[in-house]
PDB file of C-alpha atoms and ligand atoms in Angstrom:
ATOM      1  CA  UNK A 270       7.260   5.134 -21.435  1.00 45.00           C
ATOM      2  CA  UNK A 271      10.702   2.931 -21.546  1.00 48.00           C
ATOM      3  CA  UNK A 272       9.909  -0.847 -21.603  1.00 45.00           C
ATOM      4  CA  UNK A 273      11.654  -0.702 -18.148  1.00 46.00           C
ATOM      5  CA  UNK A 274       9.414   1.043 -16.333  1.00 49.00           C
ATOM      6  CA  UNK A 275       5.935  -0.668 -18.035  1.00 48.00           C
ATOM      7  CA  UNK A 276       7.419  -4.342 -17.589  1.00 46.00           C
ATOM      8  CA  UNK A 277       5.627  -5.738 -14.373  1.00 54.00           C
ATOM      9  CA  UNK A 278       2.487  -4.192 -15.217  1.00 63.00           C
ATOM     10  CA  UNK A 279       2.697  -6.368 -18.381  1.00 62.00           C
ATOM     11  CA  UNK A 280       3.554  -9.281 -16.759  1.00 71.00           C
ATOM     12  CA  UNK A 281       2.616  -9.742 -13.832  1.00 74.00           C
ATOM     13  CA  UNK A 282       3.835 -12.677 -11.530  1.00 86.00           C
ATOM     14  CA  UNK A 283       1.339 -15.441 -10.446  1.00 93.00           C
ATOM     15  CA  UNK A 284      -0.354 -14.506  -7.045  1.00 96.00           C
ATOM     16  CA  UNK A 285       0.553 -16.601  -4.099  1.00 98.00           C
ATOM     17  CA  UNK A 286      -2.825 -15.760  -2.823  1.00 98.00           C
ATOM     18  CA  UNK A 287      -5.966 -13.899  -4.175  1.00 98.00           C
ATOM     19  CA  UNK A 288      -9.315 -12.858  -2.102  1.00 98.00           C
ATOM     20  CA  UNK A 289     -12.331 -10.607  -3.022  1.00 98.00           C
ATOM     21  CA  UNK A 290     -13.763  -8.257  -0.236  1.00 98.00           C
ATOM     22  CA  UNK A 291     -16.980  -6.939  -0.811  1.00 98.00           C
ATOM     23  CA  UNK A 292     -17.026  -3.182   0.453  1.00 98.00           C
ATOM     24  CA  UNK A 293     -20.634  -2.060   0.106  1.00 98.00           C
ATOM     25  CA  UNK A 294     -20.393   1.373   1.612  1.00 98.00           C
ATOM     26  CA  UNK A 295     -17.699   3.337   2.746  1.00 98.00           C
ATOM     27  CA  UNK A 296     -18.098   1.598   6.369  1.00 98.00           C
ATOM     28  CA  UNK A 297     -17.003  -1.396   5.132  1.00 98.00           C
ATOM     29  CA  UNK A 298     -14.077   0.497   3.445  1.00 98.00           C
ATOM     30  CA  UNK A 299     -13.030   1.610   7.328  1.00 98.00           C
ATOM     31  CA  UNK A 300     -13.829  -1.965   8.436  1.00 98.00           C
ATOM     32  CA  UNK A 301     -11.303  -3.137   6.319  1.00 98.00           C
ATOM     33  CA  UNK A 302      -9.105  -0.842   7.037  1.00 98.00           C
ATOM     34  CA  UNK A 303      -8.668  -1.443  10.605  1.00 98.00           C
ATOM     35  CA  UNK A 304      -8.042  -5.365  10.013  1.00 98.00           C
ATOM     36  CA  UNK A 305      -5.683  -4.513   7.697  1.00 98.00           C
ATOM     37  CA  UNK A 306      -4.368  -2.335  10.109  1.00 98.00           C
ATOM     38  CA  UNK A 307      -4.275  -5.224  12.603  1.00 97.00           C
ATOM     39  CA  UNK A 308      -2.790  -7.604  10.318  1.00 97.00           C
ATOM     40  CA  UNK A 309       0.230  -5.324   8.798  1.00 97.00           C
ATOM     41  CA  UNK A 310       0.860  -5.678  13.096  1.00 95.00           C
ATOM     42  CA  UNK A 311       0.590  -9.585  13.066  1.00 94.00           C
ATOM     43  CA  UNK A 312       2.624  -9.769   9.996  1.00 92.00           C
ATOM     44  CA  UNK A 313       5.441  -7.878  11.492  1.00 91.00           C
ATOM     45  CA  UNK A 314       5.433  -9.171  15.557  1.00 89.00           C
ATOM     46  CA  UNK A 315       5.539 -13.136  13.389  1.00 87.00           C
ATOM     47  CA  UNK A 316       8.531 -11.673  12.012  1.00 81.00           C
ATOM     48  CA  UNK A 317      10.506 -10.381  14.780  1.00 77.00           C
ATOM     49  CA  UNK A 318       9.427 -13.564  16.751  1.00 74.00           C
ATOM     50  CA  UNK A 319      11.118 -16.250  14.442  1.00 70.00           C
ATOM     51  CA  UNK A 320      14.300 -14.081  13.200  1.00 59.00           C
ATOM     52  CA  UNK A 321      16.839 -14.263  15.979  1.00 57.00           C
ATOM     53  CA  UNK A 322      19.579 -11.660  14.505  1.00 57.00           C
ATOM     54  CA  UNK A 323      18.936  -8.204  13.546  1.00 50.00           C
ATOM     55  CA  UNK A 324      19.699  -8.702  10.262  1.00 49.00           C
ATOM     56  CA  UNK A 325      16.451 -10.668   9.913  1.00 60.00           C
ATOM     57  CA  UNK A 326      14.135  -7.579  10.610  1.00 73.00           C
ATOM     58  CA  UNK A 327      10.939  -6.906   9.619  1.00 83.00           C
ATOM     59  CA  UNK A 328      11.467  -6.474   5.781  1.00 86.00           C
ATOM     60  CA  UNK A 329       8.837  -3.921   5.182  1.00 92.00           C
ATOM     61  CA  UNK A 330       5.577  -4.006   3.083  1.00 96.00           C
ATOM     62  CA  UNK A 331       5.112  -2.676  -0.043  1.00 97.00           C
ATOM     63  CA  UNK A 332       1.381  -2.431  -0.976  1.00 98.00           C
ATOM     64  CA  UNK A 333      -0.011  -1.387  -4.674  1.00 97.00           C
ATOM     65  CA  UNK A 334      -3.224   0.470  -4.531  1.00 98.00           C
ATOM     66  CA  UNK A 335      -5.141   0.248  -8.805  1.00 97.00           C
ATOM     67  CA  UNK A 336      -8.252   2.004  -8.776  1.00 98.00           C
ATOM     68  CA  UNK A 337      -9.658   4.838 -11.352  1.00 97.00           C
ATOM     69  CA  UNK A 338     -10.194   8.307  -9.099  1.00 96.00           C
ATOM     70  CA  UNK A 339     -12.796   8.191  -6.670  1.00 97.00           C
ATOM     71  CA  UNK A 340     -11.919   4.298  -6.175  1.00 98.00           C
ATOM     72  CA  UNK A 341     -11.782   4.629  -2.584  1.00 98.00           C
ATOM     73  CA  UNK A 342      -7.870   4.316  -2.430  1.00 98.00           C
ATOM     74  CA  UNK A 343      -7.320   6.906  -0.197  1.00 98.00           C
ATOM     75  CA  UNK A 344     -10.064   6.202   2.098  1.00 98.00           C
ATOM     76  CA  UNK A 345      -8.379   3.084   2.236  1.00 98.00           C
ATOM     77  CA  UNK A 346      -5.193   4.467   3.659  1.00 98.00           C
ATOM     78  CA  UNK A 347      -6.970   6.630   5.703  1.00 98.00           C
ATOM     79  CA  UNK A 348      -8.735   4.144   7.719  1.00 98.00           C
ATOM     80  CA  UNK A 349      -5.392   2.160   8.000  1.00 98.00           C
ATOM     81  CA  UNK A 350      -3.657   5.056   9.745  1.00 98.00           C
ATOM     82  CA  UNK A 351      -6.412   5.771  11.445  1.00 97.00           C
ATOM     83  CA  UNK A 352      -6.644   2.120  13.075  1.00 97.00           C
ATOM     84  CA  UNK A 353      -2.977   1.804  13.491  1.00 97.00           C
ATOM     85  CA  UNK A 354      -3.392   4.909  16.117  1.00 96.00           C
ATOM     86  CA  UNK A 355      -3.001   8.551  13.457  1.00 97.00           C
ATOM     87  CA  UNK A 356      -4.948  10.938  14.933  1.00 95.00           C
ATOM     88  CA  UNK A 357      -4.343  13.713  12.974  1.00 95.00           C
ATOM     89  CA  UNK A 358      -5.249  14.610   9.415  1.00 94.00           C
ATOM     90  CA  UNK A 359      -4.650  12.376   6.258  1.00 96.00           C
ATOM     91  CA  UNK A 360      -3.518  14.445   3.162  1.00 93.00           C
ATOM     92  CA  UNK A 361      -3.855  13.320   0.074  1.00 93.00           C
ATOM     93  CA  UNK A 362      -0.091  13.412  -1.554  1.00 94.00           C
ATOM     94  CA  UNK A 363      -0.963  14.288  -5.128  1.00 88.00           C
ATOM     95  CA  UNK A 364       1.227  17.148  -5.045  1.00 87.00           C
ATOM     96  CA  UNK A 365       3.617  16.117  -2.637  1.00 89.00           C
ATOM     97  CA  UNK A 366       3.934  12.979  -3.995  1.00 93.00           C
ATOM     98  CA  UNK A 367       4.568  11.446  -0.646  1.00 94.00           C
ATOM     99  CA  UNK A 368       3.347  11.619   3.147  1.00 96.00           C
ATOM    100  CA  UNK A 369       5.628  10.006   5.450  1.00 95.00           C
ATOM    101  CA  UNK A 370       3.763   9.067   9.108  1.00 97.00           C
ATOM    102  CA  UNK A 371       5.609   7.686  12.314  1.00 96.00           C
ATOM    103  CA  UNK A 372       3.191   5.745  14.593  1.00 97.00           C
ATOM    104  CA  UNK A 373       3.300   4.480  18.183  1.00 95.00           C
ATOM    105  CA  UNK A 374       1.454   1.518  17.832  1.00 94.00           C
ATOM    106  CA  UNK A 375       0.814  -1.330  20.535  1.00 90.00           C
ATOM    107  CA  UNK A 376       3.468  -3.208  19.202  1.00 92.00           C
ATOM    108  CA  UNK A 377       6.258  -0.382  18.839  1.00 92.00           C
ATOM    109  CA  UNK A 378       6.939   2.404  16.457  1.00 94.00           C
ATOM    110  CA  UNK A 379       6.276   1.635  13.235  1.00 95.00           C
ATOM    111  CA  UNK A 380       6.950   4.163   9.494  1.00 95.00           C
ATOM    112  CA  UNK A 381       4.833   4.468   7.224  1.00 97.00           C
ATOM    113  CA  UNK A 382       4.878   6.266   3.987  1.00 97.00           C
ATOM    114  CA  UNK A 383       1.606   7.024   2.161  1.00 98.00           C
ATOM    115  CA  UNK A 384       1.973   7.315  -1.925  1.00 97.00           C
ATOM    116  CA  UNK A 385       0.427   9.124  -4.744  1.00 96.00           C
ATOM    117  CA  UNK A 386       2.638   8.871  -7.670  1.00 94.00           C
ATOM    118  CA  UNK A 387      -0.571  10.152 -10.360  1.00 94.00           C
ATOM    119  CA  UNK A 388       1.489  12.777 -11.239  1.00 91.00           C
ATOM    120  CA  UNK A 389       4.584  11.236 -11.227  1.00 89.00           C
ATOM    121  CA  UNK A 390       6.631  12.302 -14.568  1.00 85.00           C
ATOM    122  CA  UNK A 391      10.442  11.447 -13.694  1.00 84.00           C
ATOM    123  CA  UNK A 392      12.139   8.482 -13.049  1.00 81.00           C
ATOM    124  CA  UNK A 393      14.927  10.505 -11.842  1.00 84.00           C
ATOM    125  CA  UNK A 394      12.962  12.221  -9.315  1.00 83.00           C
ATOM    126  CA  UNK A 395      12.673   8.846  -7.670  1.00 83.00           C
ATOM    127  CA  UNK A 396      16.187   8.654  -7.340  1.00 83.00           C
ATOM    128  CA  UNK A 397      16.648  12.130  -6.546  1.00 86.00           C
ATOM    129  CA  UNK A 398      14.105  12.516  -3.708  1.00 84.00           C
ATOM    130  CA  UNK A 399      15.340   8.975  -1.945  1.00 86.00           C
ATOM    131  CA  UNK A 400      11.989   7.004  -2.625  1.00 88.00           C
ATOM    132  CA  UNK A 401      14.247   3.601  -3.162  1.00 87.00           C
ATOM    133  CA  UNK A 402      15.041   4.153   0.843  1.00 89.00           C
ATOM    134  CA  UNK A 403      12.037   4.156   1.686  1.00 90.00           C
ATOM    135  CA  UNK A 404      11.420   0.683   0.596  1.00 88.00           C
ATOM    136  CA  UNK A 405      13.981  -0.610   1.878  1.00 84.00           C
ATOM    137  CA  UNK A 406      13.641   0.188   5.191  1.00 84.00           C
ATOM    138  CA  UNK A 407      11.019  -1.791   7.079  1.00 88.00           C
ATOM    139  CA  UNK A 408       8.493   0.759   6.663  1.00 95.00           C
ATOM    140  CA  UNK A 409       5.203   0.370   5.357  1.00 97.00           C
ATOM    141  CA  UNK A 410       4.875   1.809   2.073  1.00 97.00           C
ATOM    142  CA  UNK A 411       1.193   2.632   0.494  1.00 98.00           C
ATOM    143  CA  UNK A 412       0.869   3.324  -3.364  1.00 97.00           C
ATOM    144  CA  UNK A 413      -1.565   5.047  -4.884  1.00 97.00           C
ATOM    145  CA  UNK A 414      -0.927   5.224  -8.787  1.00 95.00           C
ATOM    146  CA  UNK A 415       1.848   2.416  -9.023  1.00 94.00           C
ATOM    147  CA  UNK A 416       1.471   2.327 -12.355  1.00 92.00           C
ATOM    148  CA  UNK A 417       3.165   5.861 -13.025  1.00 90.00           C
ATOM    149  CA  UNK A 418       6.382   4.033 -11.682  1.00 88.00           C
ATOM    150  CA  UNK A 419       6.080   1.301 -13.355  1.00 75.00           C
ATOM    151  CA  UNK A 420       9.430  -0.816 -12.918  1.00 83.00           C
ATOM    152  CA  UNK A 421      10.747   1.295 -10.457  1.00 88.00           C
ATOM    153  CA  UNK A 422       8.672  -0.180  -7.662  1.00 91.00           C
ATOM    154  CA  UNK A 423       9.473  -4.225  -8.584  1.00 91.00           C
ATOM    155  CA  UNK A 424       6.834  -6.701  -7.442  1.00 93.00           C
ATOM    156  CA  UNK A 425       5.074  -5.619  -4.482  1.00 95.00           C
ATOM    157  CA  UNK A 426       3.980  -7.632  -1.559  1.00 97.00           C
ATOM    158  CA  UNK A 427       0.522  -6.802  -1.859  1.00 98.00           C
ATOM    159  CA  UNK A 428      -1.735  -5.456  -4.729  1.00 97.00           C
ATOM    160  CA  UNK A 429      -5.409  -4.204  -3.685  1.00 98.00           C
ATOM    161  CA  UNK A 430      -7.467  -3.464  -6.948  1.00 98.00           C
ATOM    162  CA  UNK A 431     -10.739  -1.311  -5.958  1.00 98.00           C
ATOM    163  CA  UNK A 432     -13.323  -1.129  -8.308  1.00 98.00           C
ATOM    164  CA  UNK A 433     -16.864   0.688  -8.406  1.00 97.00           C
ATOM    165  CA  UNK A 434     -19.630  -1.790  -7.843  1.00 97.00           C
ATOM    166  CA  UNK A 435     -23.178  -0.373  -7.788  1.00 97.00           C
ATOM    167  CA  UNK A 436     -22.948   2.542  -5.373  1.00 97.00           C
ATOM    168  CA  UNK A 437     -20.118   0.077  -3.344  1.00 98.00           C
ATOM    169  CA  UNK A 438     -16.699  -1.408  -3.945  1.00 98.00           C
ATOM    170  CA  UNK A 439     -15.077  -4.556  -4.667  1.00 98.00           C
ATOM    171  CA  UNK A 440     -11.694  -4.908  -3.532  1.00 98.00           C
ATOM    172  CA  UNK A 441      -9.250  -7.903  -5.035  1.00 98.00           C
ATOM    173  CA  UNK A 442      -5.935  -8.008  -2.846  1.00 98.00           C
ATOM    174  CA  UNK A 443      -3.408 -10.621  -4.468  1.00 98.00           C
ATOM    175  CA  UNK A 444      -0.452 -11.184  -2.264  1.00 98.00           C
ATOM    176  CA  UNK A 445       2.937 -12.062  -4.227  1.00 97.00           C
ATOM    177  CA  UNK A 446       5.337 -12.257  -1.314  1.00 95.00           C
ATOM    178  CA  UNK A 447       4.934 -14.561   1.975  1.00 94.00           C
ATOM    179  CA  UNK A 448       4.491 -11.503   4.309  1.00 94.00           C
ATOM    180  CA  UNK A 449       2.204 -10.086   2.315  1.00 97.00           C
ATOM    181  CA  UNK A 450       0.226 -13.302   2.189  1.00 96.00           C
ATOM    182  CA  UNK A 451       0.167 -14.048   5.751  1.00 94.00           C
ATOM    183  CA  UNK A 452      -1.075 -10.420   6.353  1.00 96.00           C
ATOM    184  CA  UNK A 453      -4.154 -11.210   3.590  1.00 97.00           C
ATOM    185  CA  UNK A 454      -4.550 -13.911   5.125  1.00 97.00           C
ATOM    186  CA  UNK A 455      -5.905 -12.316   8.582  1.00 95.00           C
ATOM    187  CA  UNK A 456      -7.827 -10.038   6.516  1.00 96.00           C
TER     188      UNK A 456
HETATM  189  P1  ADP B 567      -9.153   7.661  -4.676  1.00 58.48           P
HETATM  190  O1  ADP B 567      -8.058   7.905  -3.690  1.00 58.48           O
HETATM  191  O2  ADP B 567      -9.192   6.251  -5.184  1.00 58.48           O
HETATM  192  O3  ADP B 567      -9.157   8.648  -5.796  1.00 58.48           O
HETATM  193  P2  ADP B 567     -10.919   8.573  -2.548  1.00 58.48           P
HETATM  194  O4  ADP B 567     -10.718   7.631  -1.431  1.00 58.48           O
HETATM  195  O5  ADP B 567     -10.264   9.895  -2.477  1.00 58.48           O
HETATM  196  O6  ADP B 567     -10.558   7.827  -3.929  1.00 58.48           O
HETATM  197  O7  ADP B 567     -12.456   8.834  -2.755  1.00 58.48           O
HETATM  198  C1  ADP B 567     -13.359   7.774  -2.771  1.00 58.48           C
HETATM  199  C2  ADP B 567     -14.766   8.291  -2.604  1.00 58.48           C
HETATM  200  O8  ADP B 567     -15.619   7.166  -2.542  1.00 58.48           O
HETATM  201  C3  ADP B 567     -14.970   9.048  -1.306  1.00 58.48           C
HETATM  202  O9  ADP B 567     -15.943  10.032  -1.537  1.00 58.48           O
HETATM  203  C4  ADP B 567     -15.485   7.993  -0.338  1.00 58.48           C
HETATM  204  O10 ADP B 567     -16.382   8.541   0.599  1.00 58.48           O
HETATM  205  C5  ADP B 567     -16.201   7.043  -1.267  1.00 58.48           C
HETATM  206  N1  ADP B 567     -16.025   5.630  -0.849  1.00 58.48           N
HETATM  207  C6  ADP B 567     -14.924   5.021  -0.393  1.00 58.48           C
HETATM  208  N2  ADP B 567     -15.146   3.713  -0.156  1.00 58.48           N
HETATM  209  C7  ADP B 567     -16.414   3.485  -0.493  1.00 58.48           C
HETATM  210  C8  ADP B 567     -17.233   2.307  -0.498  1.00 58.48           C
HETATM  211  N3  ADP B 567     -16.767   1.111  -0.100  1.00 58.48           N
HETATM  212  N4  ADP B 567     -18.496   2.423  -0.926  1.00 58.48           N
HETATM  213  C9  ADP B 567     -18.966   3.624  -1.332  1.00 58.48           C
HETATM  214  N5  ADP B 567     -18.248   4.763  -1.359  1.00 58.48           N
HETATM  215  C10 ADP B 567     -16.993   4.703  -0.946  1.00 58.48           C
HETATM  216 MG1   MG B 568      -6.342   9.151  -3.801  1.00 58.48          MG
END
């Protein structure tokens, strides 16, 4: 891989703020999931309250999701969508690559693109297929896999790391921008 697209991953930025969640059964996953949920809606209504043109929106969220298969990282993303009010099925996008999802949540409409770059080959396929508009849109944006994209995806504002622990998880979310540290911080 170019040193271009490998570069974050090897340096990493110091973490505005760090916290380990302990996520014993798959419960706990869901628990999680659904203050996340609640907190991705925080993050955003703090925003739109303090900016006073448009130009200040809601920047968006770009979230990281490391974990071997079988982490839990889609489980993750699934109980997000479901608490912020999806009610239909969660697909996995390992072949699609992406899933986009518009919600009506209590606080407005909200986009939200779910991830799964594993198989990922082409950094022109990013360009190609519009991923860079995605991110720059105010959406939500869920990664599974960021690795595959290395450079492509900069820093994000969140990183969740899930690891196997016993027959549970242990989740470590680092937060690199302010949004994404208020929105760990109601975690
Ligand atoms: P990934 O997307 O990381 O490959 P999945 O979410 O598809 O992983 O699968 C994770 C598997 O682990 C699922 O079978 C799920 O039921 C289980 N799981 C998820 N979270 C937990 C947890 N906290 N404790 C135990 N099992 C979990
Ligand atoms: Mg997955």
């Amino acid at each position: 891989m170019p040193d271009s697209l490998t570069r974050s991953f090897a340096n990493p930025p110091a973490a505005l703020l760090e916290r380990r969640f302990d996520l014993p059964d798959e419960d706990a996953t869901l628990a999680f999931g659904g203050r996340f949920a609640k907190a991705i809606l925080a993050a955003r209504l703090a925003r739109s309250n303090t900016s006073n043109t448009s130009n200040e929106r809601f920047p968006g969220l770009q979230v990281q999701l490391i974990g071997d298969l079988g982490a839990g990282k889609t489980t993750l993303v699934r109980a997000t969508l479901r608490a912020l009010g999806h009610a239909g099925r969660v697909r996995s996008p390992t072949y699609t690559l992406v899933e986009p999802y518009s919600l009506a949540t209590e606080t407005g409409p909200l986009e939200l693109y779910h991830f799964d770059l594993y198989r990922f080959a082409d950094p022109a396929e990013w360009a190609d297929a519009g991923f860079r508009e995605y991110f720059d849109a105010g959406a939500i944006c869920l990664v599974e896999w960021p690795q595959r994209a290395g450079g492509l995806l900069g820093v994000p504002d969140l990183e969740f790391t899930l690891e196997q622990e016993g027959e549970g998880r242990v989740l470590i979310a680092r937060a690199f921008s302010e949004t994404g540290k208020s929105c760990l911080e109601s975690c």
